[in-house]
mmCIF file of C-alpha atoms in Angstrom:
data_model
loop_
_atom_site.group_PDB
_atom_site.id
_atom_site.type_symbol
_atom_site.label_atom_id
_atom_site.label_comp_id
_atom_site.label_asym_id
_atom_site.label_seq_id
_atom_site.Cartn_x
_atom_site.Cartn_y
_atom_site.Cartn_z
ATOM 1 C CA UNK A 1 -0.017 0.016 -0.101
ATOM 2 C CA UNK A 2 2.893 2.465 0.348
ATOM 3 C CA UNK A 3 3.354 2.499 -3.279
ATOM 4 C CA UNK A 4 -0.486 2.738 -4.240
ATOM 5 C CA UNK A 5 -1.733 4.748 -1.153
ATOM 6 C CA UNK A 6 -0.523 8.708 -1.014
ATOM 7 C CA UNK A 7 0.619 9.485 2.286
ATOM 8 C CA UNK A 8 0.161 5.843 3.740
ATOM 9 C CA UNK A 9 2.278 4.818 6.689
ATOM 10 C CA UNK A 10 3.251 1.541 7.925
ATOM 11 C CA UNK A 11 0.031 0.087 10.352
ATOM 12 C CA UNK A 12 -2.813 2.169 8.494
ATOM 13 C CA UNK A 13 -4.395 -0.267 7.386
ATOM 14 C CA UNK A 14 -4.677 -2.174 10.649
ATOM 15 C CA UNK A 15 -5.535 0.995 12.741
ATOM 16 C CA UNK A 16 -8.285 2.210 10.397
ATOM 17 C CA UNK A 17 -9.381 -1.564 9.298
ATOM 18 C CA UNK A 18 -12.804 -1.017 11.557
ATOM 19 C CA UNK A 19 -13.797 1.962 9.584
ATOM 20 C CA UNK A 20 -12.896 0.864 6.086
ATOM 21 C CA UNK A 21 -15.260 -1.465 3.667
ATOM 22 C CA UNK A 22 -12.670 -4.380 4.042
ATOM 23 C CA UNK A 23 -12.375 -8.061 5.959
ATOM 24 C CA UNK A 24 -9.674 -10.378 6.952
ATOM 25 C CA UNK A 25 -10.657 -13.337 4.801
ATOM 26 C CA UNK A 26 -8.899 -16.045 2.271
ATOM 27 C CA UNK A 27 -8.346 -15.113 -1.462
ATOM 28 C CA UNK A 28 -5.838 -16.578 -3.334
ATOM 29 C CA UNK A 29 -3.701 -16.122 0.292
ATOM 30 C CA UNK A 30 -4.854 -14.889 3.448
ATOM 31 C CA UNK A 31 -5.242 -11.116 3.939
ATOM 32 C CA UNK A 32 -7.283 -8.012 3.302
ATOM 33 C CA UNK A 33 -10.175 -8.122 0.619
ATOM 34 C CA UNK A 34 -13.003 -5.647 0.221
ATOM 35 C CA UNK A 35 -16.069 -6.456 1.872
ATOM 36 C CA UNK A 36 -18.261 -6.982 -1.409
ATOM 37 C CA UNK A 37 -15.653 -10.002 -2.085
ATOM 38 C CA UNK A 38 -17.189 -11.733 0.545
ATOM 39 C CA UNK A 39 -20.331 -12.502 -1.398
ATOM 40 C CA UNK A 40 -18.141 -14.623 -4.120
ATOM 41 C CA UNK A 41 -16.245 -16.836 -1.493
ATOM 42 C CA UNK A 42 -19.030 -17.623 0.861
ATOM 43 C CA UNK A 43 -20.662 -19.483 1.823
ATOM 44 C CA UNK A 44 -17.976 -21.832 1.794
ATOM 45 C CA UNK A 45 -17.957 -25.743 1.153
ATOM 46 C CA UNK A 46 -15.392 -27.027 3.819
ATOM 47 C CA UNK A 47 -12.962 -29.087 2.409
ATOM 48 C CA UNK A 48 -13.125 -31.677 5.206
ATOM 49 C CA UNK A 49 -16.856 -31.554 6.857
ATOM 50 C CA UNK A 50 -16.764 -31.039 10.335
ATOM 51 C CA UNK A 51 -17.621 -34.477 12.468
ATOM 52 C CA UNK A 52 -20.622 -34.276 15.042
ATOM 53 C CA UNK A 53 -18.450 -33.268 17.854
ATOM 54 C CA UNK A 54 -16.518 -30.797 16.395
ATOM 55 C CA UNK A 55 -20.147 -29.287 15.195
ATOM 56 C CA UNK A 56 -21.351 -29.592 18.701
ATOM 57 C CA UNK A 57 -18.617 -27.695 20.056
ATOM 58 C CA UNK A 58 -18.957 -25.199 17.169
ATOM 59 C CA UNK A 59 -22.321 -24.334 18.141
ATOM 60 C CA UNK A 60 -21.299 -23.898 21.521
ATOM 61 C CA UNK A 61 -18.625 -21.328 20.687
ATOM 62 C CA UNK A 62 -20.979 -19.541 18.368
ATOM 63 C CA UNK A 63 -23.616 -19.150 21.146
ATOM 64 C CA UNK A 64 -20.926 -18.035 23.296
ATOM 65 C CA UNK A 65 -19.653 -15.606 20.867
ATOM 66 C CA UNK A 66 -23.465 -14.163 20.157
ATOM 67 C CA UNK A 67 -24.067 -13.765 23.794
ATOM 68 C CA UNK A 68 -20.477 -11.730 24.276
ATOM 69 C CA UNK A 69 -20.845 -9.846 21.016
ATOM 70 C CA UNK A 70 -17.145 -9.448 20.584
ATOM 71 C CA UNK A 71 -14.536 -12.073 21.911
ATOM 72 C CA UNK A 72 -10.817 -12.646 22.571
ATOM 73 C CA UNK A 73 -9.711 -16.442 21.886
ATOM 74 C CA UNK A 74 -8.236 -16.105 25.078
ATOM 75 C CA UNK A 75 -11.861 -15.813 26.750
ATOM 76 C CA UNK A 76 -12.925 -18.628 24.508
ATOM 77 C CA UNK A 77 -9.815 -20.541 25.693
ATOM 78 C CA UNK A 78 -10.954 -20.028 29.375
ATOM 79 C CA UNK A 79 -14.761 -20.408 28.790
ATOM 80 C CA UNK A 80 -14.054 -23.630 26.704
ATOM 81 C CA UNK A 81 -10.682 -25.077 28.319
ATOM 82 C CA UNK A 82 -12.209 -28.696 28.502
ATOM 83 C CA UNK A 83 -11.579 -28.904 24.540
ATOM 84 C CA UNK A 84 -8.014 -29.504 25.500
ATOM 85 C CA UNK A 85 -5.043 -28.217 23.983
ATOM 86 C CA UNK A 86 -3.926 -29.654 20.137
ATOM 87 C CA UNK A 87 -0.400 -29.038 18.568
ATOM 88 C CA UNK A 88 0.195 -25.224 16.742
ATOM 89 C CA UNK A 89 1.117 -25.183 12.954
ATOM 90 C CA UNK A 90 4.929 -24.281 13.974
ATOM 91 C CA UNK A 91 5.366 -26.385 17.156
ATOM 92 C CA UNK A 92 4.238 -25.647 20.487
ATOM 93 C CA UNK A 93 0.816 -26.508 21.747
ATOM 94 C CA UNK A 94 -2.614 -23.881 21.530
ATOM 95 C CA UNK A 95 -5.996 -23.961 23.135
ATOM 96 C CA UNK A 96 -8.248 -26.570 20.548
ATOM 97 C CA UNK A 97 -10.661 -23.771 20.588
ATOM 98 C CA UNK A 98 -8.522 -21.085 19.043
ATOM 99 C CA UNK A 99 -8.056 -23.492 16.160
ATOM 100 C CA UNK A 100 -11.779 -23.614 15.867
ATOM 101 C CA UNK A 101 -12.046 -20.423 15.993
ATOM 102 C CA UNK A 102 -10.021 -19.663 13.187
ATOM 103 C CA UNK A 103 -12.018 -22.406 11.255
ATOM 104 C CA UNK A 104 -15.241 -21.019 12.262
ATOM 105 C CA UNK A 105 -13.973 -18.003 10.590
ATOM 106 C CA UNK A 106 -13.032 -19.598 7.315
ATOM 107 C CA UNK A 107 -16.632 -21.322 7.076
ATOM 108 C CA UNK A 108 -18.058 -18.002 7.165
ATOM 109 C CA UNK A 109 -19.371 -18.273 11.072
ATOM 110 C CA UNK A 110 -17.257 -15.138 12.138
ATOM 111 C CA UNK A 111 -15.407 -12.395 11.524
ATOM 112 C CA UNK A 112 -12.495 -10.148 12.406
ATOM 113 C CA UNK A 113 -13.514 -7.419 14.138
ATOM 114 C CA UNK A 114 -10.101 -5.893 14.920
ATOM 115 C CA UNK A 115 -6.662 -7.605 16.124
ATOM 116 C CA UNK A 116 -5.230 -6.770 19.301
ATOM 117 C CA UNK A 117 -1.361 -6.957 19.631
ATOM 118 C CA UNK A 118 -1.677 -9.048 16.247
ATOM 119 C CA UNK A 119 -4.067 -11.053 17.609
ATOM 120 C CA UNK A 120 -7.818 -11.633 15.924
ATOM 121 C CA UNK A 121 -10.858 -10.423 18.005
ATOM 122 C CA UNK A 122 -14.262 -11.821 16.608
ATOM 123 C CA UNK A 123 -17.691 -11.629 16.367
ATOM 124 C CA UNK A 124 -20.688 -13.575 15.020
ATOM 125 C CA UNK A 125 -20.857 -13.319 11.013
ATOM 126 C CA UNK A 126 -23.828 -14.166 9.147
ATOM 127 C CA UNK A 127 -23.649 -14.513 5.209
ATOM 128 C CA UNK A 128 -26.542 -13.622 2.546
ATOM 129 C CA UNK A 129 -28.050 -16.827 0.866
ATOM 130 C CA UNK A 130 -26.611 -17.254 -2.412
ATOM 131 C CA UNK A 131 -28.517 -18.406 -5.485
ATOM 132 C CA UNK A 132 -26.631 -21.607 -6.238
ATOM 133 C CA UNK A 133 -27.777 -22.225 -9.893
ATOM 134 C CA UNK A 134 -25.063 -22.919 -12.605
ATOM 135 C CA UNK A 135 -25.458 -19.328 -13.779
ATOM 136 C CA UNK A 136 -24.977 -17.481 -10.714
ATOM 137 C CA UNK A 137 -22.102 -19.533 -9.794
ATOM 138 C CA UNK A 138 -20.406 -18.983 -12.862
ATOM 139 C CA UNK A 139 -20.880 -15.577 -12.772
ATOM 140 C CA UNK A 140 -19.212 -15.367 -9.434
ATOM 141 C CA UNK A 141 -16.149 -17.710 -10.673
ATOM 142 C CA UNK A 142 -15.795 -15.022 -13.294
ATOM 143 C CA UNK A 143 -15.689 -12.160 -10.810
ATOM 144 C CA UNK A 144 -13.113 -13.871 -8.792
ATOM 145 C CA UNK A 145 -10.855 -14.582 -11.557
ATOM 146 C CA UNK A 146 -11.490 -11.146 -12.777
ATOM 147 C CA UNK A 147 -10.384 -10.035 -9.456
ATOM 148 C CA UNK A 148 -6.860 -11.811 -10.113
ATOM 149 C CA UNK A 149 -6.286 -10.745 -13.719
ATOM 150 C CA UNK A 150 -6.905 -7.365 -12.243
ATOM 151 C CA UNK A 151 -4.728 -7.552 -9.571
ATOM 152 C CA UNK A 152 -1.663 -9.458 -11.544
ATOM 153 C CA UNK A 153 -1.883 -8.155 -15.194
ATOM 154 C CA UNK A 154 -0.143 -8.513 -16.955
ATOM 155 C CA UNK A 155 -0.069 -12.113 -16.011
ATOM 156 C CA UNK A 156 1.526 -15.412 -18.320
ATOM 157 C CA UNK A 157 -0.939 -17.955 -18.828
ATOM 158 C CA UNK A 158 0.835 -20.236 -16.456
ATOM 159 C CA UNK A 159 0.644 -18.177 -13.453
ATOM 160 C CA UNK A 160 -2.955 -17.535 -14.338
ATOM 161 C CA UNK A 161 -3.648 -21.278 -13.968
ATOM 162 C CA UNK A 162 -1.585 -21.407 -10.777
ATOM 163 C CA UNK A 163 -3.128 -18.377 -9.079
ATOM 164 C CA UNK A 164 -6.681 -19.925 -9.885
ATOM 165 C CA UNK A 165 -5.740 -23.419 -7.807
ATOM 166 C CA UNK A 166 -4.721 -21.046 -5.150
ATOM 167 C CA UNK A 167 -8.284 -20.293 -4.893
ATOM 168 C CA UNK A 168 -8.888 -23.921 -3.473
ATOM 169 C CA UNK A 169 -8.560 -22.155 -0.013
ATOM 170 C CA UNK A 170 -10.704 -19.143 -0.866
ATOM 171 C CA UNK A 171 -13.668 -20.682 -3.101
ATOM 172 C CA UNK A 172 -12.938 -24.572 -3.490
ATOM 173 C CA UNK A 173 -16.883 -24.632 -4.022
ATOM 174 C CA UNK A 174 -16.516 -22.844 -7.051
ATOM 175 C CA UNK A 175 -13.334 -24.656 -8.270
ATOM 176 C CA UNK A 176 -14.905 -26.100 -11.437
ATOM 177 C CA UNK A 177 -16.587 -23.128 -12.706
ATOM 178 C CA UNK A 178 -12.974 -21.220 -11.805
ATOM 179 C CA UNK A 179 -11.264 -23.457 -14.207
ATOM 180 C CA UNK A 180 -13.658 -23.259 -16.921
ATOM 181 C CA UNK A 181 -12.905 -19.116 -16.619
ATOM 182 C CA UNK A 182 -9.350 -20.157 -17.373
ATOM 183 C CA UNK A 183 -10.051 -22.137 -20.505
ATOM 184 C CA UNK A 184 -12.022 -19.402 -22.066
ATOM 185 C CA UNK A 185 -9.616 -17.086 -21.001
ATOM 186 C CA UNK A 186 -8.555 -15.728 -24.357
ATOM 187 C CA UNK A 187 -12.094 -15.092 -24.789
ATOM 188 C CA UNK A 188 -12.993 -12.970 -22.075
ATOM 189 C CA UNK A 189 -9.624 -10.906 -21.375
ATOM 190 C CA UNK A 190 -7.017 -8.938 -23.610
ATOM 191 C CA UNK A 191 -4.109 -11.381 -24.299
ATOM 192 C CA UNK A 192 -1.189 -11.195 -26.310
ATOM 193 C CA UNK A 193 1.637 -13.692 -27.657
ATOM 194 C CA UNK A 194 5.203 -13.011 -26.673
ATOM 195 C CA UNK A 195 8.115 -15.613 -26.953
ATOM 196 C CA UNK A 196 5.881 -18.749 -27.138
ATOM 197 C CA UNK A 197 3.643 -17.330 -23.780
ATOM 198 C CA UNK A 198 0.371 -16.234 -23.807
ATOM 199 C CA UNK A 199 -0.300 -12.931 -21.405
ATOM 200 C CA UNK A 200 -3.759 -11.462 -20.290
ATOM 201 C CA UNK A 201 -4.735 -8.390 -18.504
ATOM 202 C CA UNK A 202 -8.284 -7.012 -18.323
ATOM 203 C CA UNK A 203 -10.269 -6.852 -21.615
ATOM 204 C CA UNK A 204 -11.081 -2.846 -20.932
ATOM 205 C CA UNK A 205 -7.251 -2.162 -20.041
ATOM 206 C CA UNK A 206 -5.157 -0.885 -23.132
ATOM 207 C CA UNK A 207 -1.350 -1.289 -22.421
ATOM 208 C CA UNK A 208 -0.527 0.972 -24.681
ATOM 209 C CA UNK A 209 -2.066 3.718 -22.783
ATOM 210 C CA UNK A 210 -0.435 6.845 -21.469
ATOM 211 C CA UNK A 211 -1.357 6.013 -17.941
ATOM 212 C CA UNK A 212 0.608 2.967 -17.956
ATOM 213 C CA UNK A 213 4.059 4.659 -19.287
ATOM 214 C CA UNK A 214 6.967 4.524 -16.704
ATOM 215 C CA UNK A 215 8.284 7.169 -14.766
ATOM 216 C CA UNK A 216 11.739 7.305 -13.651
ATOM 217 C CA UNK A 217 11.381 7.091 -9.906
ATOM 218 C CA UNK A 218 12.961 4.260 -7.437
ATOM 219 C CA UNK A 219 10.413 2.191 -5.760
ATOM 220 C CA UNK A 220 11.138 0.032 -2.599
ATOM 221 C CA UNK A 221 9.027 -2.684 -3.366
ATOM 222 C CA UNK A 222 7.597 -5.669 -0.922
ATOM 223 C CA UNK A 223 8.555 -9.128 -1.327
ATOM 224 C CA UNK A 224 5.080 -10.199 -2.035
ATOM 225 C CA UNK A 225 3.674 -6.891 -3.881
ATOM 226 C CA UNK A 226 1.987 -7.974 -6.728
ATOM 227 C CA UNK A 227 4.683 -6.923 -8.729
ATOM 228 C CA UNK A 228 7.264 -9.316 -7.333
ATOM 229 C CA UNK A 229 5.059 -11.828 -6.003
ATOM 230 C CA UNK A 230 5.206 -14.112 -9.133
ATOM 231 C CA UNK A 231 8.667 -15.117 -9.329
ATOM 232 C CA UNK A 232 7.893 -16.976 -12.889
ATOM 233 C CA UNK A 233 6.779 -13.680 -14.146
ATOM 234 C CA UNK A 234 9.569 -11.743 -12.596
ATOM 235 C CA UNK A 235 12.346 -13.865 -13.922
ATOM 236 C CA UNK A 236 10.333 -13.650 -17.498
ATOM 237 C CA UNK A 237 10.187 -9.972 -17.506
ATOM 238 C CA UNK A 238 13.634 -8.982 -16.154
ATOM 239 C CA UNK A 239 15.748 -12.101 -16.755
ATOM 240 C CA UNK A 240 16.895 -12.908 -12.713
ATOM 241 C CA UNK A 241 15.524 -14.860 -10.165
ATOM 242 C CA UNK A 242 14.596 -12.706 -7.053
ATOM 243 C CA UNK A 243 14.989 -14.472 -3.519
ATOM 244 C CA UNK A 244 13.192 -14.129 -0.375
ATOM 245 C CA UNK A 245 15.637 -15.304 2.489
ATOM 246 C CA UNK A 246 14.270 -14.259 5.711
ATOM 247 C CA UNK A 247 13.671 -18.271 6.540
ATOM 248 C CA UNK A 248 17.250 -18.994 5.045
ATOM 249 C CA UNK A 249 20.068 -19.633 7.616
ATOM 250 C CA UNK A 250 22.054 -16.533 7.338
ATOM 251 C CA UNK A 251 25.127 -18.148 6.236
ATOM 252 C CA UNK A 252 23.543 -19.079 2.735
ATOM 253 C CA UNK A 253 21.286 -16.062 2.135
ATOM 254 C CA UNK A 254 22.760 -13.947 -1.304
ATOM 255 C CA UNK A 255 20.333 -11.162 -0.868
ATOM 256 C CA UNK A 256 19.832 -10.778 2.908
ATOM 257 C CA UNK A 257 16.996 -11.304 5.469
ATOM 258 C CA UNK A 258 14.516 -9.089 3.833
ATOM 259 C CA UNK A 259 15.591 -8.005 0.448
ATOM 260 C CA UNK A 260 13.324 -5.624 -1.032
ATOM 261 C CA UNK A 261 13.316 -5.269 -5.024
ATOM 262 C CA UNK A 262 14.284 -2.017 -6.437
ATOM 263 C CA UNK A 263 12.557 -0.978 -9.683
ATOM 264 C CA UNK A 264 13.676 1.756 -11.437
ATOM 265 C CA UNK A 265 11.525 3.353 -13.976
ATOM 266 C CA UNK A 266 10.693 -0.021 -15.599
ATOM 267 C CA UNK A 267 13.323 -1.982 -14.759
ATOM 268 C CA UNK A 268 14.297 -4.193 -11.588
ATOM 269 C CA UNK A 269 17.894 -3.049 -10.835
ATOM 270 C CA UNK A 270 18.441 -4.966 -7.882
ATOM 271 C CA UNK A 271 17.568 -5.236 -4.506
ATOM 272 C CA UNK A 272 18.087 -3.632 -0.677
ATOM 273 C CA UNK A 273 17.672 -4.092 2.750
ATOM 274 C CA UNK A 274 17.438 -1.332 4.655
ATOM 275 C CA UNK A 275 18.284 -0.543 8.511
ATOM 276 C CA UNK A 276 17.736 2.122 10.936
ATOM 277 C CA UNK A 277 20.807 3.609 11.801
ATOM 278 C CA UNK A 278 21.618 6.745 13.914
ATOM 279 C CA UNK A 279 18.250 8.148 13.466
ATOM 280 C CA UNK A 280 18.321 7.720 9.462
ATOM 281 C CA UNK A 281 17.992 4.801 6.948
ATOM 282 C CA UNK A 282 20.974 2.996 5.535
ATOM 283 C CA UNK A 283 20.103 0.945 2.351
ATOM 284 C CA UNK A 284 22.267 -1.934 1.654
ATOM 285 C CA UNK A 285 22.284 -2.630 -2.227
ATOM 286 C CA UNK A 286 22.719 -5.349 -4.811
ATOM 287 C CA UNK A 287 22.498 -5.138 -8.310
ATOM 288 C CA UNK A 288 21.402 -7.786 -10.513
ATOM 289 C CA UNK A 289 23.782 -6.395 -13.602
ATOM 290 C CA UNK A 290 26.032 -3.634 -11.980
ATOM 291 C CA UNK A 291 24.510 -0.141 -10.086
ATOM 292 C CA UNK A 292 23.304 2.124 -12.664
ATOM 293 C CA UNK A 293 25.626 4.580 -13.819
ATOM 294 C CA UNK A 294 24.766 8.928 -13.406
ATOM 295 C CA UNK A 295 23.532 10.617 -10.848
ATOM 296 C CA UNK A 296 19.627 9.733 -12.013
ATOM 297 C CA UNK A 297 19.550 6.802 -10.255
ATOM 298 C CA UNK A 298 21.225 8.039 -6.988
ATOM 299 C CA UNK A 299 18.693 11.126 -7.248
ATOM 300 C CA UNK A 300 16.053 9.064 -7.225
ATOM 301 C CA UNK A 301 17.064 6.558 -4.959
ATOM 302 C CA UNK A 302 17.737 9.182 -2.048
ATOM 303 C CA UNK A 303 13.904 10.329 -2.871
ATOM 304 C CA UNK A 304 12.218 7.278 -2.168
ATOM 305 C CA UNK A 305 14.401 6.290 0.968
ATOM 306 C CA UNK A 306 13.150 9.498 1.960
ATOM 307 C CA UNK A 307 9.707 8.515 1.612
ATOM 308 C CA UNK A 308 10.293 5.524 2.858
ATOM 309 C CA UNK A 309 11.327 6.715 6.173
ATOM 310 C CA UNK A 310 8.138 8.725 6.279
ATOM 311 C CA UNK A 311 6.013 5.581 5.671
ATOM 312 C CA UNK A 312 7.767 4.033 8.629
ATOM 313 C CA UNK A 313 7.202 6.729 11.048
ATOM 314 C CA UNK A 314 3.922 6.118 13.335
ATOM 315 C CA UNK A 315 1.095 8.408 12.993
ATOM 316 C CA UNK A 316 1.170 11.033 16.512
#
């Protein structure tokens, strides 16, 4: 959002979450989605239906949440300690009720009201009953794939297919319909064949429009920015491989703990690790094919670092 919302500062989305028309939910990954997208994602058909015991516990927890209005997982854990404890995703243990809350959220029984110190705080949620006829299901599938194409365009055909498979978590109940949209992509989206690969973009967009002409600014991109996230497309466009190495042992890293791809104009020239030092930002830069020569890059980089420092400042 730093690169797309004027004046955005780190944490703004979380601080303003309750005032914005957004929800935490699963799309092709877990994150924030526009509230109107919920009608495309719900009601979900669970991949693994709950057994009778889990269904009973879910109804008990739901009644508890409805009675309280808004609940922290700690409250649910205390009230339903008899549910026991289970293994966590990353090791250790957690209350079984905490995992159940996550599943109830995914199934559409709950929504995230806010976060407290990073922990989801829930309230009860109901979704409008959907027309489940074939035309309505196809329309929802088309809208979901349209959202993918809009977010990641221009997108190569293999990447579009992969992203649609990721909908198995957010909209598994529409998997047949979304695959059909991909098969008919040439009829629905703008497209072109480049070096043997078909690329897609929204039909209403004109890639040659002046609005898409690059400027000469430098941008420090997040590792999961839509421009960067598709590593296949990244390599196709810029002919080098970016690696996110936060989980790689330090001695084996080639780019650094949290390398930010550096975009200059329309060229991805390298990466930067940025740290605070003596009240300022100090970038450690790496380049795919040598540092750009001349003053233009340095000036643009200094301007971006100044913007980045403002982005990291907390609101007063």
